[in-house]
CSV table of C-alpha atoms in Angstrom, one decimal:
chain,number,residue,atom,x,y,z
A,158,MET,CA,76.2,100.5,78.6
A,159,PRO,CA,76.7,104.0,80.0
A,160,GLU,CA,79.9,104.4,81.8
A,161,GLN,CA,81.2,106.6,84.6
A,162,ARG,CA,84.6,108.2,84.3
A,163,PHE,CA,86.6,109.3,87.3
A,164,ASP,CA,89.7,111.6,87.0
A,165,PRO,CA,92.2,112.5,89.7
A,166,HIS,CA,90.0,115.3,90.9
A,167,ASP,CA,87.0,113.0,91.3
A,168,LEU,CA,89.1,110.4,93.2
A,169,ALA,CA,90.5,113.1,95.5
A,170,GLN,CA,87.0,114.4,96.3
A,171,MET,CA,85.6,111.1,97.4
A,172,ALA,CA,84.8,110.8,101.1
A,173,PRO,CA,87.4,108.5,102.8
A,174,ARG,CA,85.1,105.5,103.4
A,175,TYR,CA,83.6,105.8,99.9
A,176,ARG,CA,87.1,105.9,98.4
A,177,ALA,CA,88.3,103.0,100.5
A,178,ARG,CA,85.5,100.8,99.2
A,179,PHE,CA,85.9,102.1,95.6
A,180,ILE,CA,89.7,101.7,95.4
A,181,ASN,CA,89.6,98.3,97.1
A,182,SER,CA,87.2,97.1,94.4
A,183,LEU,CA,89.5,98.0,91.5
A,184,SER,CA,91.9,95.1,91.8
A,185,GLY,CA,89.3,92.5,90.9
A,186,PHE,CA,88.6,89.3,92.8
A,187,LYS,CA,91.1,88.6,95.5
A,188,SER,CA,92.1,85.6,97.6
A,189,ALA,CA,90.8,85.1,101.1
A,190,ASN,CA,93.5,83.8,103.4
A,191,LEU,CA,93.9,83.7,107.1
A,192,VAL,CA,97.4,84.5,108.4
A,193,GLY,CA,98.3,82.6,111.5
A,194,THR,CA,101.1,83.7,113.7
A,195,VAL,CA,102.3,83.3,117.3
A,196,ASP,CA,104.5,85.5,119.5
A,197,GLY,CA,107.4,84.5,121.7
A,198,ASP,CA,105.0,84.0,124.6
A,199,GLY,CA,102.9,81.5,122.7
A,200,ARG,CA,100.0,83.9,122.1
A,201,THR,CA,98.4,83.1,118.8
A,202,ASN,CA,97.0,85.6,116.3
A,203,LEU,CA,94.8,85.2,113.2
A,204,SER,CA,94.1,87.8,110.6
A,205,ILE,CA,92.3,87.8,107.2
A,206,VAL,CA,94.3,89.2,104.3
A,207,SER,CA,93.2,89.7,100.7
A,208,SER,CA,96.6,90.7,99.2
A,209,VAL,CA,98.3,87.3,99.0
A,210,PHE,CA,100.1,86.8,95.6
A,211,HIS,CA,102.3,84.3,93.9
A,212,LEU,CA,105.9,85.3,93.6
A,213,GLY,CA,107.5,82.3,92.1
A,214,ALA,CA,107.5,78.5,92.0
A,215,ALA,CA,111.2,77.7,92.3
A,216,PRO,CA,111.9,78.6,95.0
A,217,PRO,CA,108.2,78.5,96.0
A,218,LEU,CA,107.5,82.1,97.2
A,219,MET,CA,104.4,83.9,98.2
A,220,GLY,CA,103.9,87.5,99.3
A,221,PHE,CA,101.3,89.7,101.0
A,222,ILE,CA,100.9,93.3,102.2
A,223,VAL,CA,100.6,94.3,105.8
A,224,ARG,CA,99.4,97.7,107.0
A,225,PRO,CA,101.5,98.1,110.2
A,226,HIS,CA,99.3,100.7,111.8
A,227,THR,CA,96.1,98.7,111.8
A,228,VAL,CA,94.9,95.4,113.3
A,229,GLU,CA,97.5,93.6,111.2
A,230,ARG,CA,100.2,95.0,113.4
A,231,HIS,CA,100.2,91.9,115.7
A,232,THR,CA,100.6,89.7,112.6
A,233,LEU,CA,103.6,91.7,111.5
A,234,GLU,CA,105.2,91.8,114.9
A,235,ASN,CA,104.7,88.1,115.5
A,236,LEU,CA,106.1,86.9,112.1
A,237,LEU,CA,109.2,89.2,112.5
A,238,GLU,CA,109.7,87.7,116.0
A,239,THR,CA,109.4,84.1,115.1
A,240,GLY,CA,110.2,84.0,111.4
A,241,TYR,CA,107.3,81.9,110.5
A,242,PHE,CA,103.6,82.2,109.5
A,243,THR,CA,100.8,80.2,108.0
A,244,LEU,CA,98.4,81.0,105.2
A,245,ASN,CA,95.1,79.2,105.4
A,246,ALA,CA,92.5,79.3,102.5
A,247,VAL,CA,89.1,80.5,103.6
A,248,ASN,CA,86.2,78.2,102.6
A,249,HIS,CA,82.5,78.7,102.3
A,250,PRO,CA,81.4,77.4,105.7
A,251,HIS,CA,83.8,79.7,107.6
A,252,TYR,CA,83.9,83.0,105.6
A,253,ALA,CA,82.0,85.0,108.3
A,254,ALA,CA,84.3,83.7,111.0
A,255,ALA,CA,87.3,84.6,108.9
A,256,HIS,CA,85.9,88.1,108.3
A,257,GLN,CA,85.4,88.6,112.0
A,258,THR,CA,89.2,88.2,112.5
A,259,SER,CA,89.5,91.7,111.1
A,260,ALA,CA,88.0,93.2,114.2
A,261,ARG,CA,90.4,95.1,116.6
A,262,TYR,CA,90.9,92.5,119.3
A,263,ASP,CA,93.4,93.1,122.1
A,264,ARG,CA,96.7,91.4,121.9
A,265,ASP,CA,95.7,89.2,124.8
A,266,GLN,CA,92.7,87.8,123.0
A,267,SER,CA,93.4,85.2,120.3
A,268,GLU,CA,91.2,85.6,117.2
A,269,PHE,CA,91.1,81.8,117.1
A,270,ASP,CA,89.0,81.8,120.3
A,271,ALA,CA,87.1,85.0,119.6
A,272,CYS,CA,86.0,83.9,116.1
A,273,GLY,CA,85.4,80.2,116.7
A,274,LEU,CA,88.3,78.8,114.6
A,275,GLU,CA,90.6,76.1,115.9
A,276,PRO,CA,94.4,76.3,115.9
A,277,ARG,CA,96.3,73.2,114.7
A,278,PHE,CA,100.0,72.8,115.3
A,279,VAL,CA,102.4,70.7,113.4
A,280,PRO,CA,105.5,69.3,115.1
A,281,GLY,CA,108.6,71.4,114.3
A,282,PHE,CA,106.5,74.4,112.9
A,283,VAL,CA,105.9,77.2,115.3
A,284,ALA,CA,103.0,79.1,113.7
A,285,PRO,CA,99.4,77.9,114.1
A,286,PHE,CA,97.4,76.6,111.2
A,287,VAL,CA,93.6,76.8,110.9
A,288,ALA,CA,92.1,73.4,111.4
A,289,GLN,CA,88.9,74.3,109.4
A,290,SER,CA,90.9,75.3,106.3
A,291,PRO,CA,91.0,72.8,103.4
A,292,LEU,CA,94.4,74.2,102.2
A,293,ARG,CA,97.0,75.1,104.8
A,294,ILE,CA,100.4,76.5,104.0
A,295,GLY,CA,103.4,76.9,106.3
A,296,LEU,CA,105.9,79.6,105.3
A,297,ARG,CA,109.3,80.7,106.5
A,298,LEU,CA,109.9,84.5,106.4
A,299,VAL,CA,112.6,85.2,103.8
A,300,ALA,CA,112.2,89.0,103.2
A,301,HIS,CA,110.2,92.0,104.3
A,302,GLN,CA,110.6,95.4,102.9
A,303,PRO,CA,108.7,98.7,103.5
A,304,ILE,CA,106.9,100.2,100.6
A,305,ALA,CA,108.1,103.8,100.8
A,306,LEU,CA,105.0,105.3,99.2
A,307,ASN,CA,102.7,104.5,102.1
A,308,GLN,CA,102.9,102.8,105.5
A,309,THR,CA,102.7,99.3,104.2
A,310,GLU,CA,105.1,96.4,104.3
A,311,LEU,CA,105.7,93.6,101.8
A,312,VAL,CA,106.2,90.3,103.5
A,313,ILE,CA,107.6,87.4,101.5
A,314,GLY,CA,107.6,83.8,102.7
A,315,GLU,CA,109.0,80.5,101.3
A,316,VAL,CA,106.5,77.7,101.3
A,317,VAL,CA,107.8,74.9,103.5
A,318,GLN,CA,104.6,72.9,104.3
A,319,VAL,CA,101.5,72.3,102.4
A,320,MET,CA,98.4,70.4,103.7
A,321,VAL,CA,95.5,70.0,101.4
A,322,ASP,CA,92.5,67.7,101.2
A,323,ASP,CA,93.5,64.8,99.1
A,324,ALA,CA,90.9,64.8,96.4
A,325,ALA,CA,91.8,68.4,95.3
A,326,VAL,CA,95.2,67.7,93.9
A,327,GLN,CA,95.0,66.9,90.2
A,328,GLU,CA,97.4,64.7,88.3
A,329,ASP,CA,99.2,67.6,86.7
A,330,GLY,CA,99.7,69.5,90.0
A,331,TYR,CA,96.7,71.9,89.7
A,332,ILE,CA,94.8,72.2,93.0
A,333,ASP,CA,91.0,72.4,92.6
A,334,LEU,CA,90.2,75.4,94.9
A,335,GLU,CA,86.6,75.4,93.8
A,336,GLY,CA,86.2,71.8,94.8
A,337,LEU,CA,87.6,72.8,98.2
A,338,GLY,CA,84.9,75.5,98.6
A,339,VAL,CA,87.5,78.2,98.8
A,340,VAL,CA,86.0,81.7,98.5
A,341,ALA,CA,87.0,84.9,96.7
A,342,VAL,CA,86.8,88.4,98.0
A,343,SER,CA,85.8,91.6,96.2
A,344,GLY,CA,86.2,95.1,97.7
A,345,LEU,CA,86.5,95.2,101.4
A,346,ASP,CA,83.6,93.0,102.5
A,347,SER,CA,82.1,90.8,99.7
A,348,TYR,CA,82.6,87.1,99.6
A,349,HIS,CA,81.9,84.9,96.6
A,350,GLN,CA,81.7,81.2,95.6
A,351,THR,CA,83.0,80.3,92.2
A,352,ALA,CA,81.7,78.3,89.1
A,353,ARG,CA,84.5,77.2,86.7
A,354,LEU,CA,84.2,78.4,83.2
A,355,SER,CA,87.2,76.2,82.1
A,356,ARG,CA,90.8,75.5,82.4
A,357,LEU,CA,92.6,76.6,79.2
A,358,SER,CA,95.6,75.2,77.4
A,359,TYR,CA,99.0,76.9,77.5
A,360,ALA,CA,98.8,79.8,75.1
A,361,LYS,CA,100.8,79.7,71.9
A,362,PRO,CA,100.9,82.3,69.1
A,363,GLU,CA,99.9,79.9,66.3
A,364,HIS,CA,96.5,78.9,67.6
A,365,PRO,CA,93.7,79.9,70.1
A,366,PRO,CA,93.6,78.2,73.5
A,367,HIS,CA,91.4,75.1,73.8
A,368,ARG,CA,89.5,74.0,76.9
A,369,LEU,CA,90.9,71.5,79.4
A,370,THR,CA,89.1,69.3,81.8
A,371,LEU,CA,89.5,69.8,85.6
A,372,SER,CA,92.3,67.3,85.5
A,373,GLY,CA,94.1,69.1,82.7
A,374,GLN,CA,93.2,66.9,79.7
A,375,PRO,CA,91.9,68.3,76.4
A,376,GLU,CA,88.1,68.5,76.3
A,377,GLU,CA,86.8,66.1,73.7
A,378,ASP,CA,83.9,68.2,72.6
A,379,ALA,CA,85.8,71.4,72.3
B,85,MET,CA,88.6,64.1,104.5
B,86,PRO,CA,92.1,62.5,104.0
B,87,GLU,CA,94.8,65.0,103.4
B,88,GLN,CA,98.1,65.1,101.6
B,89,ARG,CA,101.0,66.7,103.3
B,90,PHE,CA,104.0,68.1,101.4
B,91,ASP,CA,107.3,69.0,103.1
B,92,PRO,CA,110.3,70.8,101.6
B,93,HIS,CA,111.7,67.6,100.2
B,94,ASP,CA,108.4,66.8,98.4
B,95,LEU,CA,108.2,70.3,97.0
B,96,ALA,CA,111.8,70.1,95.7
B,97,GLN,CA,111.2,66.7,94.1
B,98,MET,CA,108.2,67.9,92.0
B,99,ALA,CA,108.8,68.1,88.2
B,100,PRO,CA,109.1,71.7,87.2
B,101,ARG,CA,105.7,72.0,85.4
B,102,TYR,CA,103.9,70.1,88.1
B,103,ARG,CA,105.4,72.4,90.7
B,104,ALA,CA,104.5,75.5,88.7
B,105,ARG,CA,100.8,74.5,88.6
B,106,PHE,CA,100.9,73.4,92.3
B,107,ILE,CA,102.5,76.5,93.7
B,108,ASN,CA,100.5,78.8,91.5
B,109,SER,CA,97.4,77.3,93.0
B,110,LEU,CA,98.3,78.0,96.6
B,111,SER,CA,97.5,81.7,96.7
B,112,GLY,CA,93.8,81.2,96.1
B,113,PHE,CA,91.6,82.9,93.7
B,114,LYS,CA,93.3,85.7,91.8
B,115,SER,CA,92.2,88.7,89.8
B,116,ALA,CA,92.3,88.6,86.0
B,117,ASN,CA,93.6,91.9,84.6
B,118,LEU,CA,95.0,92.9,81.2
B,119,VAL,CA,97.9,95.3,81.4
B,120,GLY,CA,98.0,97.7,78.5
B,121,THR,CA,101.1,99.5,77.5
B,122,VAL,CA,102.7,101.2,74.5
B,123,ASP,CA,106.3,101.8,73.6
B,124,GLY,CA,107.9,105.1,72.4
B,125,ASP,CA,107.2,104.1,68.8
B,126,GLY,CA,103.5,103.7,69.5
B,127,ARG,CA,103.5,99.9,69.4
B,128,THR,CA,100.8,98.6,71.8
B,129,ASN,CA,101.2,95.6,74.1
B,130,LEU,CA,98.7,93.7,76.2
B,131,SER,CA,99.4,91.0,78.8
B,132,ILE,CA,97.3,89.1,81.3
B,133,VAL,CA,98.4,89.2,84.9
B,134,SER,CA,97.0,87.5,88.0
B,135,SER,CA,99.2,89.2,90.6
B,136,VAL,CA,97.5,92.6,90.9
B,137,PHE,CA,96.9,93.7,94.5
B,138,HIS,CA,95.6,96.7,96.4
B,139,LEU,CA,98.2,98.8,98.1
B,140,GLY,CA,96.3,101.7,99.5
B,141,ALA,CA,93.3,104.0,98.9
B,142,ALA,CA,94.8,107.4,99.8
B,143,PRO,CA,96.8,107.8,97.6
B,144,PRO,CA,95.1,105.2,95.5
B,145,LEU,CA,97.9,102.6,94.7
B,146,MET,CA,97.9,99.2,93.0
B,147,GLY,CA,100.8,96.9,92.5
B,148,PHE,CA,101.6,93.8,90.4
B,149,ILE,CA,104.5,91.5,89.8
B,150,VAL,CA,106.4,91.2,86.5
B,151,ARG,CA,108.7,88.4,85.5
B,152,PRO,CA,111.2,90.3,83.3
B,153,HIS,CA,112.6,87.2,81.5
B,154,THR,CA,109.3,86.0,80.1
B,155,VAL,CA,106.6,87.3,77.8
B,156,GLU,CA,105.9,90.1,80.3
B,157,ARG,CA,109.2,91.7,79.4
B,158,HIS,CA,107.6,94.0,76.8
B,159,THR,CA,105.1,95.2,79.4
B,160,LEU,CA,107.9,96.1,81.8
B,161,GLU,CA,110.0,97.8,79.1
B,162,ASN,CA,107.1,99.8,77.9
B,163,LEU,CA,105.8,101.0,81.2
B,164,LEU,CA,109.3,102.1,82.2
B,165,GLU,CA,109.7,103.9,78.9
B,166,THR,CA,106.4,105.8,79.1
B,167,GLY,CA,105.6,105.9,82.8
B,168,TYR,CA,102.0,104.8,82.3
B,169,PHE,CA,100.0,101.6,82.0
B,170,THR,CA,96.4,100.5,82.2
B,171,LEU,CA,94.7,97.6,84.1
B,172,ASN,CA,91.5,96.2,82.5
B,173,ALA,CA,89.3,93.7,84.3
B,174,VAL,CA,88.7,90.6,82.3
B,175,ASN,CA,85.0,89.6,82.0
B,176,HIS,CA,83.3,86.4,81.0
B,177,PRO,CA,82.9,86.9,77.3
B,178,HIS,CA,86.6,87.7,76.8
B,179,TYR,CA,88.5,85.4,79.1
B,180,ALA,CA,89.8,83.1,76.4
B,181,ALA,CA,91.1,86.1,74.4
B,182,ALA,CA,92.6,87.5,77.5
B,183,HIS,CA,94.4,84.1,78.2
B,184,GLN,CA,95.7,84.1,74.7
B,185,THR,CA,97.7,87.3,75.4
B,186,SER,CA,100.1,85.2,77.4
B,187,ALA,CA,101.4,83.6,74.3
B,188,ARG,CA,104.9,84.7,73.2
B,189,TYR,CA,104.2,87.1,70.4
B,190,ASP,CA,106.9,89.1,68.7
B,191,ARG,CA,107.4,92.7,69.8
B,192,ASP,CA,106.1,93.8,66.4
B,193,GLN,CA,102.8,92.0,66.9
B,194,SER,CA,100.2,93.7,69.1
B,195,GLU,CA,98.3,91.3,71.3
B,196,PHE,CA,95.3,93.5,70.7
B,197,ASP,CA,95.2,92.5,67.1
B,198,ALA,CA,96.4,88.9,67.6
B,199,CYS,CA,93.8,88.2,70.3
B,200,GLY,CA,90.8,90.1,68.9
B,201,LEU,CA,90.7,92.8,71.6
B,202,GLU,CA,90.3,96.5,70.7
B,203,PRO,CA,92.5,99.3,72.1
B,204,ARG,CA,90.8,102.4,73.3
B,205,PHE,CA,92.7,105.6,73.8
B,206,VAL,CA,91.7,108.5,76.1
B,207,PRO,CA,93.0,112.0,75.3
B,208,GLY,CA,96.0,112.9,77.5
B,209,PHE,CA,96.7,109.3,78.5
B,210,VAL,CA,99.3,107.5,76.6
B,211,ALA,CA,98.6,103.8,77.4
B,212,PRO,CA,95.9,101.9,75.7
B,213,PHE,CA,92.7,100.6,77.5
B,214,VAL,CA,90.8,97.5,76.4
B,215,ALA,CA,87.5,98.5,74.9
B,216,GLN,CA,85.8,95.2,75.9
B,217,SER,CA,86.6,95.6,79.6
B,218,PRO,CA,83.8,96.8,81.9
B,219,LEU,CA,86.3,98.3,84.4
B,220,ARG,CA,89.3,100.1,83.0
B,221,ILE,CA,92.0,101.8,85.1
B,222,GLY,CA,94.7,104.2,84.1
B,223,LEU,CA,97.8,104.3,86.3
B,224,ARG,CA,100.9,106.4,86.5
B,225,LEU,CA,104.0,104.5,87.4
B,226,VAL,CA,105.2,105.7,90.8
B,227,ALA,CA,107.7,102.9,91.9
B,228,HIS,CA,109.3,99.8,90.7
B,229,GLN,CA,111.7,97.6,92.7
B,230,PRO,CA,113.3,94.3,92.0
B,231,ILE,CA,112.6,91.5,94.4
B,232,ALA,CA,116.0,90.3,95.2
B,233,LEU,CA,115.0,86.7,95.9
B,234,ASN,CA,114.1,85.9,92.3
B,235,GLN,CA,114.1,87.7,89.0
B,236,THR,CA,110.8,89.5,89.5
B,237,GLU,CA,109.9,93.1,89.7
B,238,LEU,CA,107.3,94.9,91.8
B,239,VAL,CA,105.5,97.6,89.8
B,240,ILE,CA,103.4,100.2,91.7
B,241,GLY,CA,101.0,102.6,90.0
B,242,GLU,CA,98.8,105.4,91.2
B,243,VAL,CA,95.3,105.3,89.9
B,244,VAL,CA,94.6,108.4,87.8
B,245,GLN,CA,91.7,107.3,85.6
B,246,VAL,CA,88.8,104.9,86.2
B,247,MET,CA,86.1,104.0,83.7
B,248,VAL,CA,83.4,101.6,84.8
B,249,ASP,CA,79.9,100.6,83.6
B,250,ASP,CA,77.5,102.9,85.4
B,251,ALA,CA,75.2,100.5,87.1
B,252,ALA,CA,78.1,98.7,88.9
B,253,VAL,CA,79.0,101.6,91.3
B,254,GLN,CA,77.0,101.2,94.5
B,255,GLU,CA,76.0,104.1,96.7
B,256,ASP,CA,78.7,103.4,99.2
B,257,GLY,CA,81.5,103.2,96.7
B,258,TYR,CA,81.6,99.4,96.3
B,259,ILE,CA,81.9,98.3,92.7
B,260,ASP,CA,79.9,95.2,91.8
B,261,LEU,CA,82.5,93.2,89.9
B,262,GLU,CA,80.2,90.2,89.8
B,263,GLY,CA,77.5,92.2,88.0
B,264,LEU,CA,80.2,93.3,85.5
B,265,GLY,CA,80.9,89.6,84.8
B,266,VAL,CA,84.5,89.9,85.9
B,267,VAL,CA,86.2,86.5,86.2
B,268,ALA,CA,88.6,85.1,88.8
B,269,VAL,CA,91.7,82.9,88.1
B,270,SER,CA,93.0,79.9,89.9
B,271,GLY,CA,96.3,78.4,89.3
B,272,LEU,CA,97.9,79.1,85.9
B,273,ASP,CA,94.9,78.4,83.6
B,274,SER,CA,91.5,78.1,85.3
B,275,TYR,CA,88.8,80.8,85.0
B,276,HIS,CA,85.8,81.2,87.2
B,277,GLN,CA,82.5,83.1,87.4
B,278,THR,CA,81.4,84.1,90.9
B,279,ALA,CA,78.2,83.8,92.9
B,280,ARG,CA,78.0,86.2,95.9
B,281,LEU,CA,77.6,84.7,99.3
B,282,SER,CA,77.2,88.1,101.0
B,283,ARG,CA,78.7,91.4,101.8
B,284,LEU,CA,79.5,91.6,105.5
B,285,SER,CA,79.4,94.5,107.9
B,286,TYR,CA,82.6,96.0,109.3
B,287,ALA,CA,83.9,93.7,111.9
B,288,LYS,CA,83.9,94.8,115.6
B,289,PRO,CA,85.0,92.7,118.6
B,290,GLU,CA,81.7,93.0,120.4
B,291,HIS,CA,79.5,91.2,117.9
B,292,PRO,CA,79.5,88.9,114.9
B,293,PRO,CA,79.2,90.4,111.4
B,294,HIS,CA,75.8,90.8,109.8
B,295,ARG,CA,75.0,90.4,106.2
B,296,LEU,CA,74.7,93.4,103.9
B,297,THR,CA,72.8,93.8,100.7
B,298,LEU,CA,74.7,94.5,97.4
B,299,SER,CA,74.3,98.2,98.0
B,300,GLY,CA,75.7,98.0,101.6
B,301,GLN,CA,72.5,98.1,103.6
B,302,PRO,CA,71.8,95.7,106.5
B,303,GLU,CA,69.8,92.6,105.3
B,304,GLU,CA,66.4,92.7,106.9
B,305,ASP,CA,66.0,89.0,107.3
B,306,ALA,CA,69.5,88.4,108.8
């Protein structure tokens, strides 16, 4: 297939919106998560982020990137104030509502109300979860550090609560996100369902990987 | 649907492998990228990573997480030595080969050879690209910082080369990853194709988002 090649000059010449869409596409499929926070006055906030990543399992750590000078500012201010936030997986029925949380609402307006999503509170945990989400994670802020190269902030949380639809948790610990209808994001604005190709066995140098069933067992017909 | 709830005690009690699969599933769908590097002696290395994230469009920055005490050690050593690396999107025909790069090969063995992937070099760029990838990105290392909470390292690169199959680049800059057959990852070992739900318009407080075509135009029938 013919290919296009872009060098630093080409990248620098792109119009800002074109470049934003282009560069945002480069990182591949991304997760769709809603970050739920609350401020000291009890005002809730909800914001979609596509930069959540796994940082470690023991302790269980997750990170994401905030742009402090955009709509995500309220999220950052709130989680620094309270020390807690939630991550809520976005599923198929609610992806348009989740996208709408990226609009620039005033601080006084909760994105829960504005976008038709319902906050759910858990006793002893200050930040709001999203009732419609099939996978809800409560995190305690454990680190935040500015990234000196641009005006972004890395936020790291330790997982302290997980609520997930029962049928999705497989016997080996794998969570069936596809069965939950969780969506993936590409670029700035495209949402995708998934179709599993396969789980694959732990890779070893001596032999190629074999296919696993959803529950993590070797596929008989492989 | 009935739900399971996990508190810090439940998380701490999980067997290590179970916890690894469980916690790795929490972040949602992830990108599948092959990191290509070379050492000062010209020995190439290739490693699959699922933690690549967008950091900014101007300058164009991408980051990913390396675990220095695992198989990814060679990747980290190489990119620190040469200052360059590549990110190559994994597509459907090559996902099993890409997964196989996570096996613990010796330093003397290139994962390109061992896994049946072909290095492609571009004049003036030291790190190897993956010929089979439909979206190949060359990056210059601009920052790396340890994450103090665990033994991981955040690597940040500036995009200086992009090679992408021609038909995928839309008129507004969006790259059609789905059309390229790029896969998504969930958990440690599950690979997925995608089916687009829609692109959505830029969110504004006054009105709900409307659907866009692949090329970024309003959908007529919406």
